[in-house]
Amino acid sequence: MNERRPLLLALLLVALAFELVVLAWGERPLDIARLLFSNTWGNRYGLGQILFRTTAIALSAVAARVALRAGLFHLGVEGSIALSALAVGALGAALPRTVPAPIAVAILVVVGMQVGALTSSVVAGLKVRFSAHEVISGIMLNHVVSGLTAWGFAAGLAEKGSVHTRPLPIAWVAARLSVFPGSSANVAGLLAVASLVGWAFLARRTPFGRELRAVAASPSAARGAGVRVDRRLVQALLLSGAVAGLASVHDVLTRGNAEEDRTEGLGFTGLAAALLAGDSVVGIVVASAFFATLAQGGLAINARVPREASDLLVGLVVLLVAIAPRMSAAIDRRWAR
Amino acid sequence: MSRVLSLDFLGQAVRVALPYMGAAMGGVLSERAGIVNVALEGTMLVAALAAAWGALSTGSVVVALLSAALAGALVQLVHGTAVVHGKADPIVSGLAINLLALAGTRFLLRALYASSSNSPTIPGQSSSLLRDPASWVVVAVVVATTWTMTRSRFGLRIRAVGEHPEAAASVGVSVPRTQLLAVAAAGVAAGLAGAWLALDQRQFSSKMSGGRGYIALAILVLSGHRPGRAAGIALAFGAAEALELVVQETAKVPHQLVQTLPYVVTLAALVVFGARRRTTAHG
């Protein structure tokens, strides 16, 4: 059986659901679809926005995928992004403005990854030391981080009367790509490329990548084969957090500051993209571009159909992809009769 | 110290505990039947909106509670069907449903009340904890779940299906049917907990479940999936969080940090119980 068919079936059903939602809102699906596409893939600004969002989601998706490879649903990616964004933004505002841009960016990248990994270490520690389920501890961590960052911004890290840090020097902010005029597409997107390439290498060419898969398949079998399971789980979660930190650096270097709640939901969209992509790096790019289109398209249609409709599709995609193989097999059986 | 022993404190502890209890009962019903249930969070959220809608459109608490129970059961049946018949990974299905619930409630808020953050206020006065029928309904859910799991034929089937599906099937118990009934019951329980939230706050607001479904899962794990114990642990969580009242009045802790208390309490509980489990396992 063709491996991609379940995925196509799921996407077909998502398109159908989109149509139903639009109809329920009293709009014509074809009009709305045209509006969505002409404002996303249809012009250079829209393409730039999609490119920007794709890189942001892809970073978060790589973070989720690293943990998924070891069989872990690391929801703490969301909190890791939020806390390291605050740290990177605050540090960026505090560093002397005379520091040359490459050095400043290097410092921010290192600190962002460190803070991201440190945040995720809570989940890692609870997992291997106290056998707490990572889904529960991840969500708890996110809520704690949300309070911490709100307090951090309020307690002086934000500019007076605002919810964002002081701006970084212009020279450090990532240069926009002039081929996509007016859009947020910028060279910080290279962080996403680096993380994708790095992950492709780690996953395929190193014992680390192979052992993570063994751990996911069966921890006891992996242990029997000589894999140090706990160590690999911790490494996966810390690396996942470090990549989440990169996602926050991407956000701060794009906007030139850190802002409260700006990355909200990015961790979950990344997980959705990672689940949709499966164990494929190209898949991560495609899935991220798909969710980027939904997010940007949601804004484009917001005046006529609430953009929440496109958020709705993210959850639906994940659910349908989860049941698609079974649906596809059921259809095969019916045809075979 | 006197503040800790006051009636206010006790009331606050129960107030915090009630939604945990309802959701944890939902967790007992479905996880004992073998369906891992991360979807409790989204179930509470959808049911809370259903309760607010019921109360706002009819003014009746009974209608509010019924719509919440029905909405909860429906959400859980989607989860159950995806897992039982669609062979979805239960965690993926649960997370997907939570994403759907978050976006779906916001979409419906815009459709029903032209706002993406909250519903209008439910008219009428907020009644005291003891006079609030929703509180008693949640207590009834705890009693009913305990009775179901320990005394009823349905509870016996749930346990059989969860522990030994093949054995249950061999004596003629339909495993998928029992599992779907169990998650529907779980949906009613978690749904009523969601209704309690909306009725207590006199409105629905986006994200109002605030991670309570996940905290209920933690309580469930700590209780060893036993309903009575889960209710007791929920009360302990309530008491720990009610310290919030004391802390806010006496110390100058920033409110943003005070609000993280429920989640810190949960993480701490996972550490303490995890450590205990570890020592008993090794000693």
Coordinates of C-alpha atoms in Angstrom, one line a residue, chain B:
Chain B
M1 CA -2.1 30.3 61.6
S2 CA -5.6 31.4 62.5
R3 CA -6.0 32.3 58.8
V4 CA -5.2 28.8 57.8
L5 CA -7.9 27.4 60.0
S6 CA -10.6 29.9 59.0
L7 CA -13.8 29.0 57.1
D8 CA -12.7 31.1 54.2
F9 CA -9.6 29.0 53.8
L10 CA -11.6 25.7 53.9
G11 CA -14.1 27.2 51.4
Q12 CA -11.3 28.2 49.1
A13 CA -9.7 24.7 49.4
V14 CA -12.9 23.0 48.4
R15 CA -13.5 25.6 45.6
V16 CA -10.1 24.7 44.1
A17 CA -10.6 21.0 44.6
L18 CA -14.1 20.6 43.1
P19 CA -13.1 20.9 39.4
Y20 CA -10.0 18.7 40.0
M21 CA -12.3 16.1 41.6
G22 CA -14.8 16.0 38.7
A23 CA -12.0 15.8 36.1
A24 CA -10.1 13.2 38.0
M25 CA -13.3 11.0 38.2
G26 CA -13.4 11.3 34.4
G27 CA -9.8 10.1 34.4
V28 CA -10.6 7.1 36.6
L29 CA -13.5 6.0 34.4
S30 CA -11.6 6.1 31.2
E31 CA -8.1 5.1 32.2
R32 CA -9.4 2.1 34.2
A33 CA -11.0 1.1 30.9
G34 CA -7.6 1.3 29.3
I35 CA -8.1 4.6 27.5
V36 CA -5.3 7.1 28.4
N37 CA -7.0 10.4 28.6
V38 CA -5.1 13.6 28.0
A39 CA -8.3 15.0 26.4
L40 CA -9.8 15.9 29.9
E41 CA -8.5 19.4 29.5
G42 CA -10.3 20.1 26.2
T43 CA -13.4 18.3 27.5
M44 CA -13.6 20.7 30.5
L45 CA -13.1 23.7 28.2
V46 CA -15.8 22.7 25.7
A47 CA -18.2 21.8 28.5
A48 CA -17.6 25.1 30.3
L49 CA -18.7 26.9 27.1
A50 CA -21.7 24.7 26.8
A51 CA -22.7 25.4 30.4
A52 CA -22.3 29.2 29.8
W53 CA -24.4 28.9 26.6
G54 CA -27.1 26.9 28.4
A55 CA -27.3 29.3 31.3
L56 CA -27.2 32.4 29.1
S57 CA -29.9 31.2 26.6
T58 CA -32.3 29.7 29.1
G59 CA -31.3 31.1 32.5
S60 CA -31.6 27.6 34.0
V61 CA -28.8 25.9 35.9
V62 CA -30.2 22.5 35.1
V63 CA -30.0 23.2 31.3
A64 CA -26.5 24.5 31.8
L65 CA -25.4 21.3 33.6
L66 CA -27.1 19.1 31.1
S67 CA -25.6 20.8 28.1
A68 CA -22.1 20.6 29.7
A69 CA -22.6 16.9 30.4
L70 CA -23.7 16.3 26.9
A71 CA -20.9 18.3 25.3
G72 CA -18.4 16.6 27.6
A73 CA -19.7 13.1 26.6
L74 CA -19.5 14.1 22.9
V75 CA -15.9 15.3 23.1
Q76 CA -14.9 12.2 24.9
L77 CA -16.7 10.0 22.4
V78 CA -14.6 11.6 19.6
H79 CA -11.5 10.8 21.6
G80 CA -12.7 7.2 22.4
T81 CA -13.7 6.5 18.8
A82 CA -10.3 7.8 17.5
V83 CA -8.5 5.5 19.9
V84 CA -10.7 2.5 19.9
H85 CA -11.8 2.3 16.3
G86 CA -9.2 4.6 14.6
K87 CA -6.3 3.1 16.5
A88 CA -4.9 6.6 17.2
D89 CA -2.2 7.0 19.8
P90 CA -4.2 8.1 22.8
I91 CA -1.8 10.9 23.6
V92 CA -1.8 12.3 20.1
S93 CA -5.6 12.1 19.9
G94 CA -5.9 13.8 23.3
L95 CA -3.5 16.6 22.4
A96 CA -5.3 17.1 19.1
I97 CA -8.6 17.3 20.9
N98 CA -7.2 19.9 23.3
L99 CA -6.0 22.0 20.3
L100 CA -9.4 21.6 18.7
A101 CA -11.2 22.6 21.9
L102 CA -9.0 25.7 22.4
A103 CA -9.6 26.9 18.8
G104 CA -13.2 25.6 18.6
T105 CA -14.3 27.4 21.8
R106 CA -12.8 30.7 20.5
F107 CA -14.5 30.2 17.2
L108 CA -17.8 29.6 18.9
L109 CA -17.3 32.6 21.2
R110 CA -17.0 34.7 18.1
A111 CA -20.0 33.0 16.5
L112 CA -22.3 33.2 19.5
Y113 CA -21.1 36.4 21.4
A114 CA -18.9 38.2 18.8
S115 CA -15.9 38.1 21.2
S116 CA -12.8 35.8 21.1
S117 CA -12.0 36.1 24.8
N118 CA -15.2 35.6 26.9
S119 CA -18.9 35.2 27.0
P120 CA -21.2 37.8 28.6
T121 CA -21.8 37.5 32.3
I122 CA -24.3 34.9 33.3
P123 CA -27.1 36.9 35.1
G124 CA -28.0 36.2 38.7
Q125 CA -25.8 36.3 41.8
S126 CA -23.0 34.0 42.4
S127 CA -24.3 31.7 45.2
S128 CA -22.2 30.5 48.1
L129 CA -20.3 27.3 47.7
L130 CA -22.8 25.3 49.7
R131 CA -25.9 26.7 48.0
D132 CA -24.5 26.2 44.5
P133 CA -26.2 23.2 43.0
A134 CA -23.2 22.7 40.7
S135 CA -21.0 22.0 43.7
W136 CA -23.3 19.3 44.9
V137 CA -23.4 17.8 41.4
V138 CA -19.6 17.5 41.4
V139 CA -19.8 15.8 44.8
A140 CA -22.4 13.5 43.4
V141 CA -20.1 12.7 40.5
V142 CA -17.4 11.6 43.0
V143 CA -19.9 9.4 44.9
A144 CA -21.3 7.9 41.7
T145 CA -17.9 7.2 40.3
T146 CA -16.7 5.5 43.5
W147 CA -19.9 3.4 43.6
T148 CA -19.7 2.6 39.9
M149 CA -16.1 1.4 40.1
T150 CA -16.4 -0.6 43.3
R151 CA -20.0 -1.9 43.3
S152 CA -21.6 -1.9 39.9
R153 CA -21.5 -4.4 37.1
F154 CA -20.5 -1.6 34.7
G155 CA -17.5 -0.8 36.9
L156 CA -16.5 -4.5 37.0
R157 CA -16.7 -4.5 33.2
I158 CA -14.6 -1.4 32.9
R159 CA -11.9 -2.9 35.2
A160 CA -12.0 -6.2 33.3
V161 CA -11.7 -4.5 29.9
G162 CA -8.8 -2.3 31.2
E163 CA -6.8 -5.0 32.9
H164 CA -7.5 -8.1 30.7
P165 CA -9.2 -7.2 27.5
E166 CA -8.8 -10.7 26.1
A167 CA -10.3 -12.3 29.2
A168 CA -13.2 -9.9 29.2
A169 CA -13.9 -10.5 25.5
S170 CA -13.8 -14.3 26.1
V171 CA -16.7 -14.1 28.6
G172 CA -18.7 -12.0 26.1
V173 CA -18.0 -8.5 27.2
S174 CA -17.7 -6.2 24.2
V175 CA -14.4 -4.4 24.7
P176 CA -14.9 -1.5 22.3
R177 CA -18.5 -0.9 23.5
T178 CA -17.4 -0.9 27.2
Q179 CA -14.6 1.5 26.4
L180 CA -16.8 3.9 24.6
L181 CA -19.4 3.9 27.4
A182 CA -16.6 4.5 29.9
V183 CA -15.2 7.5 28.0
A184 CA -18.8 8.9 27.6
A185 CA -19.2 8.6 31.4
A186 CA -15.8 10.2 31.8
G187 CA -17.0 13.0 29.5
V188 CA -20.0 13.6 31.7
A189 CA -17.8 13.8 34.8
A190 CA -15.2 16.1 33.3
G191 CA -18.0 18.1 31.6
L192 CA -19.7 18.8 34.9
A193 CA -16.4 19.9 36.3
G194 CA -16.1 22.3 33.4
A195 CA -19.7 23.5 34.1
W196 CA -18.7 24.2 37.7
L197 CA -15.9 26.5 36.4
A198 CA -18.2 28.5 34.2
L199 CA -21.0 28.8 36.8
D200 CA -18.5 29.7 39.5
Q201 CA -17.0 32.5 37.4
R202 CA -20.4 33.5 36.0
Q203 CA -19.0 33.4 32.5
F204 CA -17.0 31.4 30.0
S205 CA -13.5 32.8 29.2
S206 CA -11.0 31.4 26.7
K207 CA -8.5 28.9 28.2
M208 CA -10.5 28.9 31.4
S209 CA -9.7 25.3 32.1
G210 CA -6.1 26.5 32.8
G211 CA -4.4 23.1 32.8
R212 CA -6.8 21.6 35.3
G213 CA -7.4 18.6 33.1
Y214 CA -3.6 17.9 33.3
I215 CA -3.5 18.5 37.0
A216 CA -6.4 16.0 37.4
L217 CA -4.2 13.5 35.5
A218 CA -1.4 14.1 38.0
I219 CA -3.8 13.5 40.8
L220 CA -5.0 10.4 39.1
V221 CA -1.5 9.0 38.8
L222 CA -0.8 9.8 42.5
S223 CA -4.1 8.1 43.6
G224 CA -3.3 4.9 41.8
H225 CA -6.5 5.4 39.8
R226 CA -8.7 5.0 42.8
P227 CA -11.6 7.4 42.9
G228 CA -11.8 7.9 46.7
R229 CA -8.1 8.5 47.0
A230 CA -8.2 10.8 44.0
A231 CA -10.9 13.0 45.7
G232 CA -8.8 13.1 48.8
I233 CA -5.7 14.1 46.9
A234 CA -7.7 16.8 45.1
L235 CA -8.7 18.2 48.4
A236 CA -5.0 18.2 49.5
F237 CA -4.1 20.1 46.3
G238 CA -7.0 22.5 47.1
A239 CA -5.6 23.1 50.5
A240 CA -2.1 23.7 49.3
E241 CA -3.4 26.2 46.7
A242 CA -5.7 27.9 49.1
L243 CA -2.5 29.0 50.8
E244 CA -2.6 31.5 48.0
L245 CA -5.2 33.5 50.0
V246 CA -2.9 33.6 53.0
V247 CA 0.2 34.4 51.0
Q248 CA -1.5 37.2 49.2
E249 CA -2.7 38.8 52.4
T250 CA 0.5 38.5 54.4
A251 CA 3.5 38.5 52.2
K252 CA 4.3 40.7 49.3
V253 CA 4.8 38.0 46.7
P254 CA 4.1 39.3 43.1
H255 CA 0.7 38.1 41.9
Q256 CA 2.2 36.7 38.7
L257 CA 4.2 34.3 40.9
V258 CA 1.3 33.5 43.2
Q259 CA -0.7 32.4 40.2
T260 CA 1.8 29.7 39.4
L261 CA 1.1 28.0 42.7
P262 CA -1.2 25.2 41.3
Y263 CA 1.4 24.2 38.8
V264 CA 4.3 24.3 41.3
V265 CA 2.2 22.3 43.8
T266 CA 1.6 19.7 41.1
L267 CA 5.3 19.5 40.1
A268 CA 6.2 19.2 43.8
A269 CA 3.7 16.4 44.4
L270 CA 5.1 14.5 41.4
V271 CA 8.6 14.8 42.9
V272 CA 7.5 13.8 46.4
F273 CA 5.4 10.8 45.3
G274 CA 7.9 9.9 42.7
A275 CA 10.7 9.9 45.3
R276 CA 8.6 7.7 47.6
R277 CA 7.8 5.3 44.8
R278 CA 11.5 5.1 44.0
T279 CA 12.6 4.3 47.6
T280 CA 9.9 1.6 48.0
A281 CA 10.9 0.1 44.7
H282 CA 14.5 -0.1 45.7
G283 CA 14.2 -0.7 49.4

